[in-house]
CSV table of C-alpha atoms and ligand atoms in Angstrom, one decimal:
chain,number,residue,atom,x,y,z
A,16,MET,CA,-16.8,-11.9,19.8
A,17,THR,CA,-14.7,-11.3,16.8
A,18,GLU,CA,-13.8,-7.7,16.3
A,19,VAL,CA,-14.3,-6.4,12.7
A,20,ILE,CA,-11.4,-4.0,11.9
A,21,ASP,CA,-12.9,-1.0,10.2
A,22,GLY,CA,-10.5,0.2,7.6
A,23,GLU,CA,-12.8,2.9,6.3
A,24,ALA,CA,-13.0,4.5,9.8
A,25,VAL,CA,-9.2,4.3,10.4
A,26,ALA,CA,-8.5,5.7,6.9
A,27,ALA,CA,-10.9,8.6,7.6
A,28,ASP,CA,-8.9,9.4,10.7
A,29,VAL,CA,-5.6,9.3,8.7
A,30,ARG,CA,-7.1,11.6,6.1
A,31,ALA,CA,-8.3,14.1,8.7
A,32,ASP,CA,-4.9,14.1,10.3
A,33,VAL,CA,-3.2,14.5,6.9
A,34,ALA,CA,-5.5,17.5,6.1
A,35,ASP,CA,-4.4,19.2,9.4
A,36,ARG,CA,-0.8,18.7,8.3
A,37,VAL,CA,-1.6,20.1,4.8
A,38,GLU,CA,-2.6,23.3,6.7
A,39,LEU,CA,0.8,23.4,8.4
A,40,LEU,CA,2.4,23.3,5.0
A,41,GLU,CA,0.0,26.0,3.7
A,42,HIS,CA,1.0,28.3,6.5
A,43,ALA,CA,4.6,27.9,5.3
A,44,GLY,CA,3.5,28.8,1.7
A,45,VAL,CA,3.6,25.2,0.4
A,46,THR,CA,0.8,23.3,-1.4
A,47,PRO,CA,1.7,19.6,-1.6
A,48,GLY,CA,1.3,18.1,-5.0
A,49,LEU,CA,0.9,14.5,-6.1
A,50,ALA,CA,1.4,13.5,-9.7
A,51,THR,CA,-0.2,10.3,-10.9
A,52,VAL,CA,1.0,8.8,-14.2
A,53,LEU,CA,-1.2,6.3,-16.1
A,54,MET,CA,0.2,4.3,-19.0
A,55,SER,CA,-2.6,1.8,-19.4
A,56,ASP,CA,-6.1,1.4,-20.6
A,57,ASP,CA,-7.0,-1.1,-18.0
A,58,ALA,CA,-10.3,-0.1,-16.4
A,59,ALA,CA,-9.2,-1.1,-12.8
A,60,SER,CA,-6.0,1.0,-13.1
A,61,GLU,CA,-8.0,4.0,-14.4
A,62,THR,CA,-10.4,3.6,-11.4
A,63,TYR,CA,-7.5,3.4,-8.9
A,64,VAL,CA,-5.9,6.6,-10.3
A,65,SER,CA,-9.1,8.6,-10.3
A,66,MET,CA,-9.8,7.5,-6.7
A,67,LYS,CA,-6.3,8.7,-5.7
A,68,GLN,CA,-6.9,12.1,-7.4
A,69,ARG,CA,-10.2,12.4,-5.6
A,70,ASP,CA,-8.6,11.6,-2.3
A,71,CYS,CA,-6.0,14.4,-2.9
A,72,GLU,CA,-8.7,16.9,-3.5
A,73,GLU,CA,-10.4,16.0,-0.2
A,74,VAL,CA,-7.3,16.7,1.9
A,75,GLY,CA,-6.0,19.8,0.1
A,76,ILE,CA,-3.2,18.1,-2.0
A,77,GLU,CA,-2.9,19.4,-5.5
A,78,GLY,CA,-3.5,16.5,-7.9
A,79,ILE,CA,-1.6,16.4,-11.2
A,80,HIS,CA,-2.5,13.7,-13.7
A,81,VAL,CA,-0.6,12.6,-16.8
A,82,GLU,CA,-1.8,10.0,-19.2
A,83,ILE,CA,0.5,8.3,-21.7
A,84,ASP,CA,-0.7,6.2,-24.6
A,85,PRO,CA,0.1,2.5,-23.6
A,86,ASP,CA,1.5,2.0,-27.1
A,87,ALA,CA,3.9,4.9,-26.8
A,88,PRO,CA,7.7,4.1,-26.5
A,89,ALA,CA,9.1,3.7,-23.0
A,90,SER,CA,11.1,6.8,-23.5
A,91,GLU,CA,7.9,8.9,-23.3
A,92,LEU,CA,7.3,7.6,-19.8
A,93,TYR,CA,10.9,8.2,-18.8
A,94,GLY,CA,10.7,11.7,-20.1
A,95,THR,CA,7.5,12.4,-18.2
A,96,ILE,CA,9.1,11.1,-15.0
A,97,ASP,CA,12.2,13.4,-15.6
A,98,ASP,CA,9.9,16.4,-16.0
A,99,LEU,CA,7.9,15.6,-12.9
A,100,ASN,CA,11.2,15.1,-11.0
A,101,ASP,CA,12.2,18.7,-12.0
A,102,ARG,CA,8.9,20.3,-11.1
A,103,ASP,CA,8.8,22.3,-7.8
A,104,ASP,CA,5.1,21.9,-7.4
A,105,VAL,CA,5.3,18.1,-7.5
A,106,HIS,CA,6.3,16.4,-4.2
A,107,GLY,CA,5.1,12.9,-4.9
A,108,ILE,CA,5.1,10.8,-8.1
A,109,LEU,CA,3.1,7.7,-8.5
A,110,VAL,CA,3.3,5.6,-11.7
A,111,GLN,CA,0.3,3.3,-11.7
A,112,LEU,CA,1.4,-0.3,-12.1
A,113,PRO,CA,1.4,-2.5,-14.1
A,114,VAL,CA,3.0,-0.6,-17.0
A,115,PRO,CA,2.8,-2.2,-20.5
A,116,GLU,CA,5.1,-5.1,-21.2
A,117,HIS,CA,7.5,-3.2,-23.4
A,118,VAL,CA,8.3,-0.9,-20.4
A,119,ASP,CA,10.8,-2.1,-17.8
A,120,THR,CA,9.1,-1.6,-14.4
A,121,ARG,CA,12.5,-1.6,-12.6
A,122,GLN,CA,13.8,1.2,-14.8
A,123,VAL,CA,10.6,3.2,-14.1
A,124,LEU,CA,10.9,2.8,-10.3
A,125,ARG,CA,14.6,3.7,-10.4
A,126,ARG,CA,14.0,6.8,-12.4
A,127,ILE,CA,11.7,8.5,-9.9
A,128,ASP,CA,13.5,10.9,-7.6
A,129,PRO,CA,13.7,8.9,-4.3
A,130,GLU,CA,12.5,12.0,-2.4
A,131,LYS,CA,9.4,12.0,-4.5
A,132,ASP,CA,8.9,8.2,-4.4
A,133,VAL,CA,5.8,8.1,-2.3
A,134,ASP,CA,5.1,4.5,-3.2
A,135,GLY,CA,8.4,3.6,-1.5
A,136,PHE,CA,9.5,1.3,-4.3
A,137,HIS,CA,12.8,3.0,-5.3
A,138,PRO,CA,15.8,0.8,-4.3
A,139,GLU,CA,17.1,3.6,-2.0
A,140,ASN,CA,13.8,3.7,-0.1
A,141,VAL,CA,13.6,-0.1,0.0
A,142,GLY,CA,17.1,-0.1,1.5
A,143,ARG,CA,16.2,2.5,4.0
A,144,LEU,CA,13.1,0.5,5.1
A,145,VAL,CA,15.2,-2.7,5.5
A,146,ALA,CA,17.8,-0.7,7.5
A,147,GLY,CA,15.2,0.5,9.9
A,148,ASP,CA,15.4,4.1,8.7
A,149,ALA,CA,12.3,4.3,6.4
A,150,ARG,CA,11.7,7.5,4.5
A,151,PHE,CA,8.4,6.3,2.8
A,152,LYS,CA,6.9,3.1,4.0
A,153,PRO,CA,5.1,1.4,1.1
A,154,CYS,CA,1.4,2.3,1.4
A,155,THR,CA,-0.3,-1.1,1.8
A,156,PRO,CA,2.0,-2.6,4.5
A,157,HIS,CA,2.1,0.8,6.2
A,158,GLY,CA,-1.7,0.9,6.2
A,159,VAL,CA,-1.7,-2.6,7.7
A,160,GLN,CA,0.6,-1.4,10.5
A,161,LYS,CA,-1.7,1.5,11.2
A,162,LEU,CA,-4.7,-0.8,11.4
A,163,LEU,CA,-2.9,-3.0,13.9
A,164,GLU,CA,-1.9,0.1,15.9
A,165,ALA,CA,-5.5,1.5,15.8
A,166,TYR,CA,-6.9,-1.7,17.2
A,167,ASP,CA,-4.2,-2.2,19.8
A,168,VAL,CA,-2.9,-5.4,18.3
A,169,GLU,CA,0.4,-6.2,20.1
A,170,THR,CA,3.1,-7.0,17.5
A,171,GLU,CA,5.9,-7.2,20.0
A,172,GLY,CA,6.8,-10.8,20.5
A,173,ALA,CA,3.9,-12.0,18.4
A,174,ASP,CA,4.2,-14.8,15.9
A,175,ALA,CA,3.3,-13.2,12.5
A,176,VAL,CA,2.8,-15.0,9.2
A,177,VAL,CA,2.8,-13.0,6.0
A,178,VAL,CA,1.5,-15.0,3.1
A,179,GLY,CA,3.1,-13.6,-0.1
A,180,ARG,CA,6.5,-12.2,-0.8
A,181,SER,CA,5.8,-9.5,-3.5
A,182,ASP,CA,7.9,-6.3,-3.5
A,183,ILE,CA,4.7,-4.3,-3.1
A,184,VAL,CA,3.1,-6.1,-0.1
A,185,GLY,CA,4.7,-9.2,1.3
A,186,LYS,CA,8.4,-8.2,1.6
A,187,PRO,CA,7.9,-4.7,2.9
A,188,MET,CA,5.2,-6.0,5.3
A,189,ALA,CA,7.6,-8.5,6.8
A,190,ASN,CA,10.3,-5.8,7.0
A,191,LEU,CA,8.0,-3.6,9.0
A,192,LEU,CA,7.0,-6.4,11.3
A,193,ILE,CA,10.6,-7.3,12.2
A,194,GLN,CA,11.9,-3.8,12.8
A,195,LYS,CA,12.8,-2.9,16.3
A,196,GLY,CA,10.3,-0.5,17.8
A,197,PRO,CA,6.5,0.1,17.9
A,198,GLY,CA,4.5,-1.8,15.3
A,199,GLY,CA,7.5,-4.2,14.9
A,200,ASN,CA,9.3,-6.7,17.1
A,201,ALA,CA,7.2,-9.6,15.7
A,202,THR,CA,8.7,-13.0,15.0
A,203,THR,CA,7.8,-13.1,11.3
A,204,THR,CA,7.5,-15.9,8.9
A,205,VAL,CA,7.1,-15.2,5.2
A,206,CYS,CA,5.3,-17.8,3.2
A,207,HIS,CA,5.0,-18.1,-0.6
A,208,SER,CA,4.0,-20.6,-3.3
A,209,ARG,CA,6.9,-22.9,-2.4
A,210,THR,CA,6.2,-23.0,1.3
A,211,ARG,CA,5.8,-26.5,2.7
A,212,ASP,CA,2.9,-27.0,5.1
A,213,LEU,CA,1.4,-23.5,5.1
A,214,GLU,CA,-1.3,-24.7,7.4
A,215,ALA,CA,1.2,-25.5,10.2
A,216,LYS,CA,2.6,-22.0,10.0
A,217,LEU,CA,-0.8,-20.4,10.0
A,218,SER,CA,-2.1,-22.4,12.9
A,219,ASN,CA,0.7,-21.0,15.1
A,220,ALA,CA,0.2,-17.4,14.0
A,221,ASP,CA,-1.0,-14.6,16.3
A,222,ILE,CA,-1.2,-12.3,13.3
A,223,VAL,CA,-1.8,-13.4,9.7
A,224,VAL,CA,-1.4,-11.0,6.8
A,225,ALA,CA,-2.8,-12.7,3.7
A,226,ALA,CA,-1.5,-11.3,0.4
A,227,ALA,CA,-1.4,-14.1,-2.1
A,228,GLY,CA,-4.0,-13.0,-4.6
A,229,ILE,CA,-6.0,-16.3,-4.3
A,230,PRO,CA,-9.7,-15.9,-3.5
A,231,GLU,CA,-10.7,-17.1,0.0
A,232,PHE,CA,-7.9,-19.6,0.3
A,233,VAL,CA,-7.2,-19.0,4.0
A,234,ASP,CA,-10.1,-20.5,5.9
A,235,GLY,CA,-11.0,-20.7,9.6
A,236,SER,CA,-9.8,-24.2,10.0
A,237,MET,CA,-6.2,-23.1,9.4
A,238,LEU,CA,-6.2,-20.3,12.0
A,239,LYS,CA,-5.2,-20.1,15.6
A,240,PRO,CA,-8.2,-19.2,17.8
A,241,GLY,CA,-8.1,-15.5,18.6
A,242,ALA,CA,-5.6,-14.6,15.8
A,243,THR,CA,-5.7,-11.2,14.1
A,244,VAL,CA,-6.4,-11.7,10.4
A,245,ILE,CA,-5.5,-8.9,7.9
A,246,ASP,CA,-6.8,-9.7,4.5
A,247,VAL,CA,-4.9,-7.7,1.8
A,248,GLY,CA,-6.3,-9.7,-1.1
A,249,ILE,CA,-8.7,-8.1,-3.7
A,250,ASN,CA,-9.9,-10.7,-6.1
A,251,LYS,CA,-12.6,-10.5,-8.7
A,252,VAL,CA,-14.8,-13.5,-8.8
A,253,ASP,CA,-17.9,-14.3,-10.9
A,254,ALA,CA,-21.1,-13.6,-9.0
A,255,GLU,CA,-24.7,-13.0,-9.7
A,256,THR,CA,-24.5,-9.3,-9.0
A,257,GLU,CA,-25.4,-6.4,-11.2
A,258,LYS,CA,-21.8,-6.1,-12.4
A,259,GLY,CA,-21.5,-9.9,-12.9
A,260,TYR,CA,-18.7,-10.1,-10.3
A,261,ALA,CA,-17.9,-9.6,-6.7
A,262,LEU,CA,-14.7,-8.6,-4.8
A,263,VAL,CA,-13.4,-11.1,-2.3
A,264,GLY,CA,-10.3,-11.3,-0.2
A,265,ASP,CA,-7.7,-14.0,0.2
A,266,VAL,CA,-9.5,-15.1,3.4
A,267,ASP,CA,-12.7,-17.0,3.6
A,268,TYR,CA,-14.4,-14.4,5.8
A,269,ASP,CA,-17.3,-16.4,7.1
A,270,SER,CA,-15.2,-19.3,8.5
A,271,ALA,CA,-12.3,-17.1,9.5
A,272,SER,CA,-14.5,-14.7,11.5
A,273,GLU,CA,-15.7,-17.6,13.6
A,274,VAL,CA,-12.1,-18.3,14.8
A,275,ALA,CA,-10.3,-15.0,14.6
A,276,GLY,CA,-10.1,-12.4,17.4
A,277,ALA,CA,-10.1,-9.6,14.9
A,278,ILE,CA,-10.5,-9.5,11.1
A,279,THR,CA,-10.5,-7.1,8.2
A,280,PRO,CA,-13.4,-7.2,5.7
A,281,VAL,CA,-13.0,-7.0,2.0
A,282,PRO,CA,-13.8,-4.4,0.8
A,283,GLY,CA,-13.5,-1.9,3.7
A,284,GLY,CA,-10.3,-3.2,5.3
A,285,VAL,CA,-6.9,-2.7,3.9
A,286,GLY,CA,-7.9,-1.0,0.6
A,287,PRO,CA,-8.9,2.4,2.1
A,288,MET,CA,-5.8,2.4,4.2
A,289,THR,CA,-3.5,2.0,1.1
A,290,ARG,CA,-5.1,5.1,-0.4
A,291,ALA,CA,-4.8,7.1,2.9
A,292,MET,CA,-1.1,6.3,3.3
A,293,LEU,CA,-0.4,7.6,-0.1
A,294,LEU,CA,-1.7,11.0,1.1
A,295,TYR,CA,0.4,10.7,4.2
A,296,ASN,CA,3.6,10.0,2.2
A,297,THR,CA,2.9,12.9,-0.1
A,298,VAL,CA,2.5,15.4,2.7
A,299,LYS,CA,5.7,13.9,4.3
A,300,ALA,CA,7.5,14.4,1.0
A,301,ALA,CA,6.4,18.0,0.8
A,302,GLY,CA,7.6,18.6,4.4
A,303,ILE,CA,11.0,17.0,3.6
A,304,ARG,CA,11.4,19.1,0.4
A,305,HIS,CA,10.6,22.4,2.0
A,306,ASP,CA,12.0,21.7,5.5
A,307,VAL,CA,8.7,22.1,7.2
A,308,ASP,CA,8.2,19.8,10.2
A,309,VAL,CA,4.8,18.2,9.5
A,310,GLY,CA,5.3,15.7,12.3
A,311,LEU,CA,5.0,12.6,10.2
A,312,ARG,CA,7.7,10.0,10.9
B,66,LIG,P1,1.6,-11.0,-6.3
B,66,LIG,O1,0.9,-11.8,-7.3
B,66,LIG,O2,2.7,-10.1,-6.7
B,66,LIG,O3,2.2,-11.9,-5.1
B,66,LIG,C1,1.5,-13.0,-4.6
B,66,LIG,C2,2.4,-13.7,-3.6
B,66,LIG,O4,1.6,-14.8,-3.1
B,66,LIG,C3,3.6,-14.3,-4.2
B,66,LIG,O5,4.7,-14.1,-3.4
B,66,LIG,C4,3.3,-15.8,-4.3
B,66,LIG,O6,4.4,-16.7,-4.2
B,66,LIG,C5,2.4,-16.0,-3.2
B,66,LIG,N1,1.5,-17.2,-3.3
B,66,LIG,C6,0.9,-17.6,-4.5
B,66,LIG,N2,0.3,-18.8,-4.2
B,66,LIG,C7,0.5,-19.1,-3.0
B,66,LIG,C8,0.1,-20.2,-2.2
B,66,LIG,N3,-0.6,-21.2,-2.6
B,66,LIG,N4,0.6,-20.3,-0.9
B,66,LIG,C9,1.3,-19.3,-0.4
B,66,LIG,N5,1.7,-18.2,-1.1
B,66,LIG,C10,1.3,-18.1,-2.4
B,66,LIG,O7,0.5,-10.2,-5.6
B,66,LIG,P2,0.5,-8.8,-4.7
B,66,LIG,O8,1.4,-8.9,-3.5
B,66,LIG,O9,0.7,-7.6,-5.6
B,66,LIG,O10,-1.0,-8.7,-4.2
B,66,LIG,C11,-1.5,-9.8,-3.4
B,66,LIG,C12,-3.0,-9.5,-3.3
B,66,LIG,O11,-3.2,-8.3,-2.6
B,66,LIG,C13,-3.8,-9.4,-4.6
B,66,LIG,O12,-5.1,-9.9,-4.4
B,66,LIG,C14,-3.9,-7.9,-4.8
B,66,LIG,O13,-5.0,-7.6,-5.6
B,66,LIG,C15,-4.0,-7.4,-3.4
B,66,LIG,N6,-3.6,-6.1,-3.2
B,66,LIG,C16,-4.4,-5.3,-2.4
B,66,LIG,C17,-4.0,-4.0,-2.1
B,66,LIG,C18,-4.9,-3.2,-1.2
B,66,LIG,O14,-4.7,-2.0,-1.2
B,66,LIG,N7,-5.8,-3.9,-0.5
B,66,LIG,C19,-2.7,-3.4,-2.6
B,66,LIG,C20,-1.9,-4.3,-3.4
B,66,LIG,C21,-2.3,-5.6,-3.6
B,66,LIG,P3,5.7,-16.7,-5.2
B,66,LIG,O15,6.5,-15.5,-4.9
B,66,LIG,O16,6.3,-18.0,-4.9
B,66,LIG,O17,5.1,-16.7,-6.6
C-alpha cells in the first residue's frame, strides 16, 4: 500500500509547536513580527502573501504588510527594506518574489539583514547552509525534510534524486540531503534541464524530490518500486473546473502512486509545509534577536 504523505497534518503540528514557542517569547516580553513586502500586482503573489499573513495571526506572530507600486523605482523597495531592518518589532522580512524586472532580485536579497532573512536566501545564510551551520533553512526544502522525518523516511545512505537546481528549491534541498546528521547523509544527485538520461537516475532513487515546474512529467514508469516521492511542483493547467484551471504537481500522481512507497499529493503536500516553516524561521529569528532559547535548531 502506498502511503500518502499528509502535508496539511504535519504542517498543523509544526504550527502548533511554533505557537507554543511564541508563548515562550511572550513570557520574555517579545512578540515575534514578520514583515511581508509585495511589489507586484500578480494575483498568485497577492494570495501567497495574504495566506502568510493569516498564518502569522493563527500562531501569534505580528504580521506587518507593506505594498509597493510595481512601477515605483527600485530605490523605494530598498528604502522599505532598510526601514524594516531597523525596526525592533520586525524579526523576519519576506520580499515576495518575483519582483518587477527593473528591480535586481540579488540586490534585494542582499539588502535584507541576514538575521531577519527568514527565507534563507541571503548569501550569508546560503553559505551557512552549505557549511552545515544553517541559521535559516529555506522554507520549502526544510518543509520537505520535516515531511521525511515525520514519516520516518530514512535519508541516511539513501540514493536521493532532486529534479531541479533553483536557488529556492533544488540547490538548498540537495544541500540539506547531503549534510552530515539527521535528515541528511543521503547520496544525492541533482538533475536539471541538461541532465542526460533522467529516467536512469530516477529509476535508482530511493527518494525523489521533483521541483522542475513541469506538469506531471515524472511518471510511475520512471520510479523505483517503493520509492518516496516528494512533489514540490505547483502548476496551473487548463481544466473544466469552476475556475477554468486545476493545480497539478510535477509528478503524475495516479501512475506514481501505484509504484511509490510513499507520495505527497498536490495540493496538500509540500505547499502547507513551506508556509509553516516560514513561521518556524520567524520565531527562531525572534529568539536569536532577543537571546531567548525557543528550542528551534
Ligand atoms: P525554477 O523554474 O526556478 O527551476 C526549475 C528547475 O527545473 C531548473 O533547475 C531547471 O533546469 C529544471 N528543469 C527544467 N526542465 C527540466 C527537465 N526536463 N528535466 C530536469 N530538470 C528540468 O522553479 P522553482 O525551483 O522555483 O520551482 C519548481 C516548482 O516548484 C514549480 O512548479 C514551483 O511552482 C514549485 N514551487 C512550489 C513550492 C511549494 O511550496 N510547494 C515553493 C516553490 C516552488 P535548468 O536549471 O537547467 O533550467
